[in-house]
PDB file of C-alpha atoms in Angstrom:
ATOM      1  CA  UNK M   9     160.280 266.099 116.623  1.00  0.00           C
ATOM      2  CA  UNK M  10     160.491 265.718 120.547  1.00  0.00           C
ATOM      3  CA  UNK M  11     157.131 264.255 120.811  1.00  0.00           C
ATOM      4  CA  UNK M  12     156.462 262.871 124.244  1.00  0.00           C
ATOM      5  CA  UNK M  13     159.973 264.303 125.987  1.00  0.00           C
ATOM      6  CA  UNK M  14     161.598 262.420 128.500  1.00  0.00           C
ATOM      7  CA  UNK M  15     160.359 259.251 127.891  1.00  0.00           C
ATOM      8  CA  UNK M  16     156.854 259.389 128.119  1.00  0.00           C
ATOM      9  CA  UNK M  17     155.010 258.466 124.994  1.00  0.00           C
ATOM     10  CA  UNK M  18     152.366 260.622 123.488  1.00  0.00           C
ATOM     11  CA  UNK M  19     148.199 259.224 125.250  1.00  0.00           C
ATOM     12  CA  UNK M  20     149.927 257.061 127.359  1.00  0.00           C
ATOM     13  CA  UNK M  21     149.206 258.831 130.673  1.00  0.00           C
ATOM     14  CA  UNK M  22     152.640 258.333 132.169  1.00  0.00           C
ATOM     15  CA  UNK M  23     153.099 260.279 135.465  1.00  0.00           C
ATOM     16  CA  UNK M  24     155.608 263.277 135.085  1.00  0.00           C
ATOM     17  CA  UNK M  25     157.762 265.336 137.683  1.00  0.00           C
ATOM     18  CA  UNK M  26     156.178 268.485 136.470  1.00  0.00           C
ATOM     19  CA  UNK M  27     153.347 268.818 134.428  1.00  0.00           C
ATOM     20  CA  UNK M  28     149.754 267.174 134.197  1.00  0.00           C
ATOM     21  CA  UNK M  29     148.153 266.465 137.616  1.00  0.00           C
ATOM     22  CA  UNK M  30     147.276 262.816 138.867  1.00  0.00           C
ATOM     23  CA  UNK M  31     143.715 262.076 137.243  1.00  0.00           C
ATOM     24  CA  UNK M  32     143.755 265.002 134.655  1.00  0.00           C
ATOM     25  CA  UNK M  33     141.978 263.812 131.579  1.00  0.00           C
ATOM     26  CA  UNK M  34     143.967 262.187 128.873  1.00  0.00           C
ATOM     27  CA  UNK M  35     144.794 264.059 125.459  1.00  0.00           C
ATOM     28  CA  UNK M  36     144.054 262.420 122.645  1.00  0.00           C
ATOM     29  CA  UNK M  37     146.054 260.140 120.659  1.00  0.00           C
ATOM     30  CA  UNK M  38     148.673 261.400 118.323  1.00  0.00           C
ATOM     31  CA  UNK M  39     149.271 259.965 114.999  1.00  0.00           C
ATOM     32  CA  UNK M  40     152.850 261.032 114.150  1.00  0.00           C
ATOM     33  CA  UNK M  41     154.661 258.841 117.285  1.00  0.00           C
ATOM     34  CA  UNK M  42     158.360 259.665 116.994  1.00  0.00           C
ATOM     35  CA  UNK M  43     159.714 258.624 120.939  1.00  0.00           C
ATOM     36  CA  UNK M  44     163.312 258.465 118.990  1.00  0.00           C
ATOM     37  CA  UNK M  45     163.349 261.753 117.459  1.00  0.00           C
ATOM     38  CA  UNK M  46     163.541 261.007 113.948  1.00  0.00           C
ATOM     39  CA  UNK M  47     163.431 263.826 111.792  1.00  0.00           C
ATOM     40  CA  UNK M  48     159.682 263.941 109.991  1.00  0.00           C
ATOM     41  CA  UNK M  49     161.124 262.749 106.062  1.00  0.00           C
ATOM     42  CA  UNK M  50     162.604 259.545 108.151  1.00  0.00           C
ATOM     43  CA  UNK M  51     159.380 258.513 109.334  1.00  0.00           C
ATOM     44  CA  UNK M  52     157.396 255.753 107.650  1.00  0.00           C
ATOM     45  CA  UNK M  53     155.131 257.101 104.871  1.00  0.00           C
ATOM     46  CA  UNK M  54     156.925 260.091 104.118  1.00  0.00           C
ATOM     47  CA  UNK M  55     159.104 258.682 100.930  1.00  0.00           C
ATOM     48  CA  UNK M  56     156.221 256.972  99.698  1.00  0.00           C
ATOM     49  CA  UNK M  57     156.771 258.981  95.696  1.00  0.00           C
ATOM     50  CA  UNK M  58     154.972 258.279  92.505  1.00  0.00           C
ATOM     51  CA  UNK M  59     156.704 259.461  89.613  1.00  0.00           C
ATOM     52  CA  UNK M  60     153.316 259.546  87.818  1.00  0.00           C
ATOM     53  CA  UNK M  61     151.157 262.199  89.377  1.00  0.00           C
ATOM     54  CA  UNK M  62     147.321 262.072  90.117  1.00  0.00           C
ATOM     55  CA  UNK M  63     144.618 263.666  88.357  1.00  0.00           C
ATOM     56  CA  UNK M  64     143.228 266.712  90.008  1.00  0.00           C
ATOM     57  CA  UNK M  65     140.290 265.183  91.420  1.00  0.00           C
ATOM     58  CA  UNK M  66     142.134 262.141  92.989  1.00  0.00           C
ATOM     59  CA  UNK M  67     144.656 265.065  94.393  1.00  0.00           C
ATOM     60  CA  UNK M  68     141.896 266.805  95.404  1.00  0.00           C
ATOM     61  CA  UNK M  69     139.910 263.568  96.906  1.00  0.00           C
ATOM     62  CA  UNK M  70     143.394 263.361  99.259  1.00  0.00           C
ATOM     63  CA  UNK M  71     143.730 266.822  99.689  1.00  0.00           C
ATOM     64  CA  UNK M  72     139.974 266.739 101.342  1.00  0.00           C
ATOM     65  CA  UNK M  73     141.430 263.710 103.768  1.00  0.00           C
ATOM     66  CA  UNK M  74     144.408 264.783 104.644  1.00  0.00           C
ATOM     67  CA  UNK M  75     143.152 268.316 106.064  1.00  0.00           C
ATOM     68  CA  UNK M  76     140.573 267.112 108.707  1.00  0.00           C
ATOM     69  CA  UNK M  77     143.708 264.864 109.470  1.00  0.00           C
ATOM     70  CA  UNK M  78     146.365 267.197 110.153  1.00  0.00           C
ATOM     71  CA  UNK M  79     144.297 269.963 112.050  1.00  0.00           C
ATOM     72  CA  UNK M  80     143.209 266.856 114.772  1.00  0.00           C
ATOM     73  CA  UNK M  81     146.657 265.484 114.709  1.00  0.00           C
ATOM     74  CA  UNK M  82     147.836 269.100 115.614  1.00  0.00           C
ATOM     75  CA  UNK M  83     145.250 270.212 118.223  1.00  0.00           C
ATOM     76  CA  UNK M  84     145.617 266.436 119.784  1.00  0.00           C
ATOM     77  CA  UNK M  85     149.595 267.049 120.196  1.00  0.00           C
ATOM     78  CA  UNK M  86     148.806 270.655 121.370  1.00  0.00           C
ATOM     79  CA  UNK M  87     146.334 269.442 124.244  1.00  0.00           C
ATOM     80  CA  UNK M  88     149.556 266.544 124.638  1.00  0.00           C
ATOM     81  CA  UNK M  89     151.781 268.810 124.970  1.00  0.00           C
ATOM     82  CA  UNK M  90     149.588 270.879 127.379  1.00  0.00           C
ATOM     83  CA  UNK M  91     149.217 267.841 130.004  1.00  0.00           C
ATOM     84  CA  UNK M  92     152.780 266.967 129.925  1.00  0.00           C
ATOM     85  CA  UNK M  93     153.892 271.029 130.057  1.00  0.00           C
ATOM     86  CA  UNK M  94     157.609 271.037 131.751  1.00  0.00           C
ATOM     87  CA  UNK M  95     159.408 274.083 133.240  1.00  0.00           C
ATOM     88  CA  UNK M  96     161.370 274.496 130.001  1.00  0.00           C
ATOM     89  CA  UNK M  97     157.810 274.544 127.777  1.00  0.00           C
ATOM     90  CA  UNK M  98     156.765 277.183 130.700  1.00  0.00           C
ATOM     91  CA  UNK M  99     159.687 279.495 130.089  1.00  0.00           C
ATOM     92  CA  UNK M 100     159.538 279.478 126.336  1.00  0.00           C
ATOM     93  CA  UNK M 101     156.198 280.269 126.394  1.00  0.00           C
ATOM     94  CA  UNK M 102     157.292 283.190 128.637  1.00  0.00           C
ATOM     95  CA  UNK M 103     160.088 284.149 126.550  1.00  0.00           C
ATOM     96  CA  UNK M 104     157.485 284.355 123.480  1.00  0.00           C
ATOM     97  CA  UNK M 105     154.924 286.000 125.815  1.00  0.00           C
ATOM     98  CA  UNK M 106     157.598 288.714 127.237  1.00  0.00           C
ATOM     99  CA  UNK M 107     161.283 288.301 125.727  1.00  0.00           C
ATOM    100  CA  UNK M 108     162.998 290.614 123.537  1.00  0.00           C
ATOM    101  CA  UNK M 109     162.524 290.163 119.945  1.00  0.00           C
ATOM    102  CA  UNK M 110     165.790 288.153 119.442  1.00  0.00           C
ATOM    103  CA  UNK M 111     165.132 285.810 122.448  1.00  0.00           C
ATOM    104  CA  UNK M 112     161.484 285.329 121.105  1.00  0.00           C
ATOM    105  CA  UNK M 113     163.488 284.722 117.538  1.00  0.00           C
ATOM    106  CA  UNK M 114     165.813 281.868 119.399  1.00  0.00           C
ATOM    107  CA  UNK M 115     162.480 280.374 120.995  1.00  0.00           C
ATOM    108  CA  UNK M 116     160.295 280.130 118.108  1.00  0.00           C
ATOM    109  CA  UNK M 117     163.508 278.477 116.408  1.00  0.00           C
ATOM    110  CA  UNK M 118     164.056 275.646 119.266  1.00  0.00           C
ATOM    111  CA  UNK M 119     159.727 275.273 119.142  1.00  0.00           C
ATOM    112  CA  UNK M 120     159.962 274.214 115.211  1.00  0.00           C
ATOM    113  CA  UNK M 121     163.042 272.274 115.889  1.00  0.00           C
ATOM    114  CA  UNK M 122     161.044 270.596 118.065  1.00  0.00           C
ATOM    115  CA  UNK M 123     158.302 268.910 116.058  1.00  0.00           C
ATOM    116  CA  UNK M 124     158.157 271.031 112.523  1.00  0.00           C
ATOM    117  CA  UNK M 125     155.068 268.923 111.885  1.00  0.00           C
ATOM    118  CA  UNK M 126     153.162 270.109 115.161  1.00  0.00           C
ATOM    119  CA  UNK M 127     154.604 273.590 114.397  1.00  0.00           C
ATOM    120  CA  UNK M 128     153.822 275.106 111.119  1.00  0.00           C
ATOM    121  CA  UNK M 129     152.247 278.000 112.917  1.00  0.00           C
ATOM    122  CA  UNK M 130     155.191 279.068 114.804  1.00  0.00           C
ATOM    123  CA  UNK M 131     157.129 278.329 111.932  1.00  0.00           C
ATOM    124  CA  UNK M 132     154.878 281.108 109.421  1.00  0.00           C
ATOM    125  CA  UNK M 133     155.520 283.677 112.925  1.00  0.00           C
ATOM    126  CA  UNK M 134     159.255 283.006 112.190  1.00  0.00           C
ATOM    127  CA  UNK M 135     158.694 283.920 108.283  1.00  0.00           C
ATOM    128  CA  UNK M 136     156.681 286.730 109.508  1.00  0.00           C
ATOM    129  CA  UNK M 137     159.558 288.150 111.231  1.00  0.00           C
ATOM    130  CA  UNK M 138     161.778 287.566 108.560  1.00  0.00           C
ATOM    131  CA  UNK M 139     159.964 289.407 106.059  1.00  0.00           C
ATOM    132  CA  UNK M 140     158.691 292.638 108.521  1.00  0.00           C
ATOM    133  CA  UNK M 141     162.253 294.302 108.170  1.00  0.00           C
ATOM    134  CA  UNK M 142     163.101 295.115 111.626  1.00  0.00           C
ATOM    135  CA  UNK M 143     166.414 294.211 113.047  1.00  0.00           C
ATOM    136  CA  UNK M 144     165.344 291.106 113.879  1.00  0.00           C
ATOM    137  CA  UNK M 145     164.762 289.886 110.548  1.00  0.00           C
ATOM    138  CA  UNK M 146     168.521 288.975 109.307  1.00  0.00           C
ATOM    139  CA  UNK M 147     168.455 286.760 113.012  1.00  0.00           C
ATOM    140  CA  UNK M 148     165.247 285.431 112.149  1.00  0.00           C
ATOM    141  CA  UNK M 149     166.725 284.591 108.377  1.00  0.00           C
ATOM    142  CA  UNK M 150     169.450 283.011 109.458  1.00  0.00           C
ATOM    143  CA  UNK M 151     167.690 280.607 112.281  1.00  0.00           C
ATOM    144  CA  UNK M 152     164.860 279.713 109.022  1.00  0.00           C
ATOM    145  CA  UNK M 153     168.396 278.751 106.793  1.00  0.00           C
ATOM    146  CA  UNK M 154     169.744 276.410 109.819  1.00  0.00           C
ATOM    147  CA  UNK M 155     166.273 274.779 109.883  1.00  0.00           C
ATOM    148  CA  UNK M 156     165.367 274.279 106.181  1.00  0.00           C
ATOM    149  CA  UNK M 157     168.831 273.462 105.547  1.00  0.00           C
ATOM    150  CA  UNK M 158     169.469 270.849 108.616  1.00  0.00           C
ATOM    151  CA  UNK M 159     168.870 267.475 109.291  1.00  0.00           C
ATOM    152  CA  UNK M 160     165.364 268.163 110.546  1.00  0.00           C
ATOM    153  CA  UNK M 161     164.126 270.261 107.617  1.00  0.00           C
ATOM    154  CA  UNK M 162     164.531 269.404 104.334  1.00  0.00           C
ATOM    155  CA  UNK M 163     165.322 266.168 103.090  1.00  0.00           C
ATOM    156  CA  UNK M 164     168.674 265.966 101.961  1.00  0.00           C
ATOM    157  CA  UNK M 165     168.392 263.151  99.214  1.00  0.00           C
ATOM    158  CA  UNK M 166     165.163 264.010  97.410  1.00  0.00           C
ATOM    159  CA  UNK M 167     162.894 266.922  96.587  1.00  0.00           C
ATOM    160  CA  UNK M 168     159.536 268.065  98.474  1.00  0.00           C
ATOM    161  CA  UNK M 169     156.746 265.978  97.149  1.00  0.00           C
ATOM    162  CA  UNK M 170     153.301 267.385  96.500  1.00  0.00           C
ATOM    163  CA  UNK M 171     150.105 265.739  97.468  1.00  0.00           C
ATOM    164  CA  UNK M 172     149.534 264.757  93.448  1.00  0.00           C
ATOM    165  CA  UNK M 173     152.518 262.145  93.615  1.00  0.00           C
ATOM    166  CA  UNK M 174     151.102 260.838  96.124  1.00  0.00           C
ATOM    167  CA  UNK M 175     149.267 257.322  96.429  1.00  0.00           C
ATOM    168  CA  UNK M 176     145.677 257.895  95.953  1.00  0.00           C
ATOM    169  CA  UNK M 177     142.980 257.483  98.485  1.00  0.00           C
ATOM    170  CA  UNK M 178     142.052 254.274  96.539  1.00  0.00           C
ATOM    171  CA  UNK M 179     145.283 252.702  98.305  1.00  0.00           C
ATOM    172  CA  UNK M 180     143.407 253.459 101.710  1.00  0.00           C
ATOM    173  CA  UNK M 181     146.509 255.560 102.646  1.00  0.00           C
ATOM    174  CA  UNK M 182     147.095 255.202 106.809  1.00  0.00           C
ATOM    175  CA  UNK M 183     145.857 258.942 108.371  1.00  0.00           C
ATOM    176  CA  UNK M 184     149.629 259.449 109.644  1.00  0.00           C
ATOM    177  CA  UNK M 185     150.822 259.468 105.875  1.00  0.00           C
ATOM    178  CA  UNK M 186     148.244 261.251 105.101  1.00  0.00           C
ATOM    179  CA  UNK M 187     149.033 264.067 107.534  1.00  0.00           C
ATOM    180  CA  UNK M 188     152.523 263.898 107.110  1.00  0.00           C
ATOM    181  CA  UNK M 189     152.111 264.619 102.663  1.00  0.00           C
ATOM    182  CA  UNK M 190     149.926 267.411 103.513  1.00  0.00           C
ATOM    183  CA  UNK M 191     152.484 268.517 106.033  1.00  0.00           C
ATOM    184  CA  UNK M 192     155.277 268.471 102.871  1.00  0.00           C
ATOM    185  CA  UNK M 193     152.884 270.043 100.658  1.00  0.00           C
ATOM    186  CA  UNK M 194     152.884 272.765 103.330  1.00  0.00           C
ATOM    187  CA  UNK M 195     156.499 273.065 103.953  1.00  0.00           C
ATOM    188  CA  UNK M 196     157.179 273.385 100.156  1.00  0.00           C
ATOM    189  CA  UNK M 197     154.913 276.333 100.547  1.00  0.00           C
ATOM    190  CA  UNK M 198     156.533 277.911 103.407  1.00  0.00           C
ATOM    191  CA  UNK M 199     159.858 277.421 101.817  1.00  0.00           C
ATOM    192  CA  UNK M 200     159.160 278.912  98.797  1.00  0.00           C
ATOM    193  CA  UNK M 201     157.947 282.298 100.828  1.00  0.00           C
ATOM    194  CA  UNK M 202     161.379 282.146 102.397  1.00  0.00           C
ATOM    195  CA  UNK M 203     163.298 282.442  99.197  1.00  0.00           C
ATOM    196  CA  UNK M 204     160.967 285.277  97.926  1.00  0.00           C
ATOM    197  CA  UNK M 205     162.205 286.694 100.921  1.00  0.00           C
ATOM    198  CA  UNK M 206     166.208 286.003 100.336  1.00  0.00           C
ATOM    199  CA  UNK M 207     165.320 286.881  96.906  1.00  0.00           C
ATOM    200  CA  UNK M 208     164.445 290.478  98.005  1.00  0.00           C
ATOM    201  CA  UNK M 209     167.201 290.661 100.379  1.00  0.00           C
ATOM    202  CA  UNK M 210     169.209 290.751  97.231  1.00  0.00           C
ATOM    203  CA  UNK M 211     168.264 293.530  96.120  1.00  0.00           C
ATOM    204  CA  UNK M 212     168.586 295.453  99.316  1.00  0.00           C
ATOM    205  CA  UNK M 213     170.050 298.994  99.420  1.00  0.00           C
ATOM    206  CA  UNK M 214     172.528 298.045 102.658  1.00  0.00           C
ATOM    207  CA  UNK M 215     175.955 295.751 100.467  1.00  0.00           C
ATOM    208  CA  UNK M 216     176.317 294.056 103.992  1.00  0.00           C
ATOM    209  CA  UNK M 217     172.548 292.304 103.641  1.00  0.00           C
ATOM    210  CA  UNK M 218     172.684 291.649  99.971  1.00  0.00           C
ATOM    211  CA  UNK M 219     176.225 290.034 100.791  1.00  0.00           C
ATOM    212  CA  UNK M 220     174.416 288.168 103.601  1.00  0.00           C
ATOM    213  CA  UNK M 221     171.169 287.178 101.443  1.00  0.00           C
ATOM    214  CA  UNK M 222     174.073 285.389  99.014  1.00  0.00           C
ATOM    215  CA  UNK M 223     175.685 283.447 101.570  1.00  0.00           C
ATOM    216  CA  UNK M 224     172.111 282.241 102.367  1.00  0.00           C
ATOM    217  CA  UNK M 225     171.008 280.887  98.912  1.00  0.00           C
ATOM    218  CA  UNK M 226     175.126 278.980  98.693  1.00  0.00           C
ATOM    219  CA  UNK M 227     174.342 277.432 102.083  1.00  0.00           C
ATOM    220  CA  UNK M 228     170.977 276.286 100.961  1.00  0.00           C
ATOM    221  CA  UNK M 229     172.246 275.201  97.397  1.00  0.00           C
ATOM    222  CA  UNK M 230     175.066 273.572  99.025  1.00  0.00           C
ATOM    223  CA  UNK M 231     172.956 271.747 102.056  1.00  0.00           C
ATOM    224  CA  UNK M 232     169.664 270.553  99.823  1.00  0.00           C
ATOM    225  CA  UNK M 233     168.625 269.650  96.255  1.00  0.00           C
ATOM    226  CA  UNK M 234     165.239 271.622  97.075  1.00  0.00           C
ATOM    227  CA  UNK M 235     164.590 274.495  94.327  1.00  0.00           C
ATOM    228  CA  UNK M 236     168.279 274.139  93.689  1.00  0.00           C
ATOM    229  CA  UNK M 237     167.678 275.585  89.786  1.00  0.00           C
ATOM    230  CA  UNK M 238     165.848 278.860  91.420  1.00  0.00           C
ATOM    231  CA  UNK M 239     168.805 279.163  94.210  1.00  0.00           C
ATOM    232  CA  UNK M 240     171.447 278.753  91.380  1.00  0.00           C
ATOM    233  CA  UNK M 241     169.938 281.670  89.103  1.00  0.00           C
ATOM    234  CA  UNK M 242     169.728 283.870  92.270  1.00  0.00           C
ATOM    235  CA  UNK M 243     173.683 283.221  93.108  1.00  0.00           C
ATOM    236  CA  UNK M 244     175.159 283.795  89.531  1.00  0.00           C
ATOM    237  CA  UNK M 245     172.623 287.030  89.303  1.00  0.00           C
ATOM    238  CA  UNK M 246     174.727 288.464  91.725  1.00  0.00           C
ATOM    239  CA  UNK M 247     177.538 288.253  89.744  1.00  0.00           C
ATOM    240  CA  UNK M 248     176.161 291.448  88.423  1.00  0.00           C
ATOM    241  CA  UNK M 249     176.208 293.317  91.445  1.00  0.00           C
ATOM    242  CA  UNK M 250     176.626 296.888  91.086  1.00  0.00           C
ATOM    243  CA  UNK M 251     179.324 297.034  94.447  1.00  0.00           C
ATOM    244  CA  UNK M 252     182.221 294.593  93.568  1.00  0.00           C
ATOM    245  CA  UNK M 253     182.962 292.863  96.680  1.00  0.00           C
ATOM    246  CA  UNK M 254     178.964 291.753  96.399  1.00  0.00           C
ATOM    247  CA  UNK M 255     180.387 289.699  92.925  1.00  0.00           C
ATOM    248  CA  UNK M 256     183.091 289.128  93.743  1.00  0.00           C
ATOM    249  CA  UNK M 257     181.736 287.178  97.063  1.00  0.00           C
ATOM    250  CA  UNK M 258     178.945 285.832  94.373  1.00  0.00           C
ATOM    251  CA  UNK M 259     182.266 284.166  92.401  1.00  0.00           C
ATOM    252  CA  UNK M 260     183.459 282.701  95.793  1.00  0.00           C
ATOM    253  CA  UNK M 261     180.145 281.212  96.872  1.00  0.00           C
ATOM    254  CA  UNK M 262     179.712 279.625  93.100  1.00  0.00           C
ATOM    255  CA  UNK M 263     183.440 277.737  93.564  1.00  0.00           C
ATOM    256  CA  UNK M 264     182.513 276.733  97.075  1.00  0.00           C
ATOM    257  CA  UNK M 265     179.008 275.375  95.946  1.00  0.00           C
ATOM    258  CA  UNK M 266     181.250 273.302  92.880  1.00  0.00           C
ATOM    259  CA  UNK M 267     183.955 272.283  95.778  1.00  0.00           C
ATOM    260  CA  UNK M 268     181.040 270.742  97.905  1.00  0.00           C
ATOM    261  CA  UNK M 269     179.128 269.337  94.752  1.00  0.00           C
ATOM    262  CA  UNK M 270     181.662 268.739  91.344  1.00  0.00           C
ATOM    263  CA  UNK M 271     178.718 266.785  90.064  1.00  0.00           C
ATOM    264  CA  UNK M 272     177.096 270.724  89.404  1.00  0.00           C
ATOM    265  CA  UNK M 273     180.196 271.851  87.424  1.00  0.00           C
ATOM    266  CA  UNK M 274     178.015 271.486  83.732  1.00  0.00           C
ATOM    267  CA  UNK M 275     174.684 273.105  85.019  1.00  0.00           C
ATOM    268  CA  UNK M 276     176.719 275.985  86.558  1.00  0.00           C
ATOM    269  CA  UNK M 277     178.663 276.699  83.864  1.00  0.00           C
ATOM    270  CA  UNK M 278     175.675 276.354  81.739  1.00  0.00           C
ATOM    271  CA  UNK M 279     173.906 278.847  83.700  1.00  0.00           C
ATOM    272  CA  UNK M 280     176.439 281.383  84.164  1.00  0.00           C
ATOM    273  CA  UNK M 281     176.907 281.376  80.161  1.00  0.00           C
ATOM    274  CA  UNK M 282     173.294 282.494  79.791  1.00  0.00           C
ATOM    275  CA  UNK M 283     173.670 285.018  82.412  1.00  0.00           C
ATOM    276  CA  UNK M 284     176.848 286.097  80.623  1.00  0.00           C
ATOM    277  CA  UNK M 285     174.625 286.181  77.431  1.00  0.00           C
ATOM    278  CA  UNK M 286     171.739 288.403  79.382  1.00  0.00           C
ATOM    279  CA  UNK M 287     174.993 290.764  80.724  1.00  0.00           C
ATOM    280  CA  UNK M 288     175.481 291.898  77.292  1.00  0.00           C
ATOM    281  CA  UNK M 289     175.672 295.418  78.559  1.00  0.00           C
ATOM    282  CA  UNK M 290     177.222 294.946  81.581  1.00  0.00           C
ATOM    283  CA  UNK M 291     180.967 294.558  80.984  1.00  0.00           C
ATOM    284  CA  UNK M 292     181.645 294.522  84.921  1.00  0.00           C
ATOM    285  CA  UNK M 293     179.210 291.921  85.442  1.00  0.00           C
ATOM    286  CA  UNK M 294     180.742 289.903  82.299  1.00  0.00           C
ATOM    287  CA  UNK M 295     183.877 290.167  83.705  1.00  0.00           C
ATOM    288  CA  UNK M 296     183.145 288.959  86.828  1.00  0.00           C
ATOM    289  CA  UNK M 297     181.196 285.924  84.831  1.00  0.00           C
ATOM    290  CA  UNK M 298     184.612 285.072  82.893  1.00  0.00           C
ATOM    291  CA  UNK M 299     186.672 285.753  85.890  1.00  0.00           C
ATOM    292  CA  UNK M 300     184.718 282.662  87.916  1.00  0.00           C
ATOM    293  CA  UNK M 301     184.512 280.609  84.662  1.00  0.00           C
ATOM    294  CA  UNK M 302     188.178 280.892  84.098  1.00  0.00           C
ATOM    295  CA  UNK M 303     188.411 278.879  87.889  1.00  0.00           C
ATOM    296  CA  UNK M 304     186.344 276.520  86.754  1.00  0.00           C
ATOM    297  CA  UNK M 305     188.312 272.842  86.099  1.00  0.00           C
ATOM    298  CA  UNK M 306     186.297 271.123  83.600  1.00  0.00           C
ATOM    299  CA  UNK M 307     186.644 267.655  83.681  1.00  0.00           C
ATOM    300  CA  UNK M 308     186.184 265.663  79.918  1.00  0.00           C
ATOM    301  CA  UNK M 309     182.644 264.104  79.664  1.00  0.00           C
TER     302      UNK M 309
END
């Protein structure tokens, strides 16, 4: 989240080489501060869990908060962003304004990299693209599996939290938190249109893209615990592929997922047994499910 690039901190009026003119009005203050680039699930607030979630009207007491919250926080890095514009921001905005569709793919991707909680807009323009079908979309697929996937997407040692495990308003939450558990609420939204998207991609005419669709869901399973039950089921699905290759990739993608992740072996197995047991009628797809399970080294316990 470059907030504040090249050193100069988010309403503190520091003079730039290109950008806001001497005197210009000030933008208002931000509340998500991250000078060090931290990604947003580092930040202070953001692991703050309950396993015990809130009733609906506390959630929606926080809910009511938190928006007002996040729309200022994003306008008020918008008009920061705006006073401290460098010649980079000016040619990505060109590139968006008059690029080919792959270069405005590549742009919108560095934007969200660059604050995903400022961004949520270019990041549903990047979803948009990946669902519309044009060539564009496997680029635009790709670039959304790098993002959720890396360091500055998901977190990588818990699950999106919604706003109901949240602390309630009672706790006088500070604003920041509050915008940044709306901001997770969101992203578990956004991410959840994405694999409704892989999840058709699967099912695509063209082998090459339902190939591609199940390298997706291994890199995801492999990278995140997010929605790893729904990516699993997806992966050993395909093990039923009507074109070989397509299961047989499936098969390889399972016993890379297991290489990365041993600690998977029993809920694997598990669900390729019930997939096996839904296959019934499908000896190619049950031999493809025996074939992998055969691989599989089962350690005692």
């Amino acid at each position: 989240m470059a907030i504040g690039r090249g050193g100069s901190k988010p309403g503190g009026g520091g003079k730039r080489d290109s950008g806001g003119k001497p005197g210009a009005a000030k933008a208002p203050q931000v509340l998500i501060a991250n000078p060090d680039n931290e990604p947003w699930h580092a930040l202070p607030g953001s692991d703050a869990v309950r396993a015990e979630r809130l009733d609906e009207a506390k959630t929606s007491a926080l809910r009511a908060s938190a928006e007002p919250l996040f729309e200022k926080e994003v306008a008020a890095w918008e008009a920061q962003k705006a006073l401290t514009e460098t010649g980079d921001d000016r040619y990505m905005q060109q590139v968006l304004r008059s690029g080919t569709l792959a270069d405005k793919v590549a742009a919108m991707t560095l934007l969200v990299l660059e604050s995903p909680v400022h961004r949520l807009a270019t990041l549903d323009k990047l979803l948009a693209t990946a669902k519309s079908g044009k060539h564009t979309a496997k680029m635009a697929i790709e670039s959304l599996k790098d993002f959720f996937g890396g360091a500055g997407g998901l977190p990588g040692a818990r699950r999106l939290a919604p706003l109901a495990s949240r602390p309630p308003l009672s706790e006088s939450p500070p604003p920041a938190h509050q915008v940044l558990w709306l901001f997770e609420e969101r992203l578990a939204e956004r991410y959840g249109g994405f694999l409704d998207v892989v999840a058709g991609y699967l099912k695509h005419s063209a082998v090459e893209l339902r190939r591609f669709a199940a390298e997706t869901c291994a890199a995801l399973l492999k990278a995140k615990p997010e929605k790893e039950a729904e990516l699993l089921a997806l992966l050993v699905n395909k093990l039923g592929d009507p074109q070989p290759k397509v299961a047989a990739r499936a098969a390889t993608l399972l016993t890379e997922v297991l290489r990365e992740h041993r600690a998977m072996t029993a809920v694997v197995v598990a669900e390729v047994q019930g997939f096996c047991a839904r296959a019934k009628a499908d000896p190619g797809a049950r031999r493809a499910a025996v074939a992998f399970l055969n691989q599989v080294f089962l350690t005692k316990g």
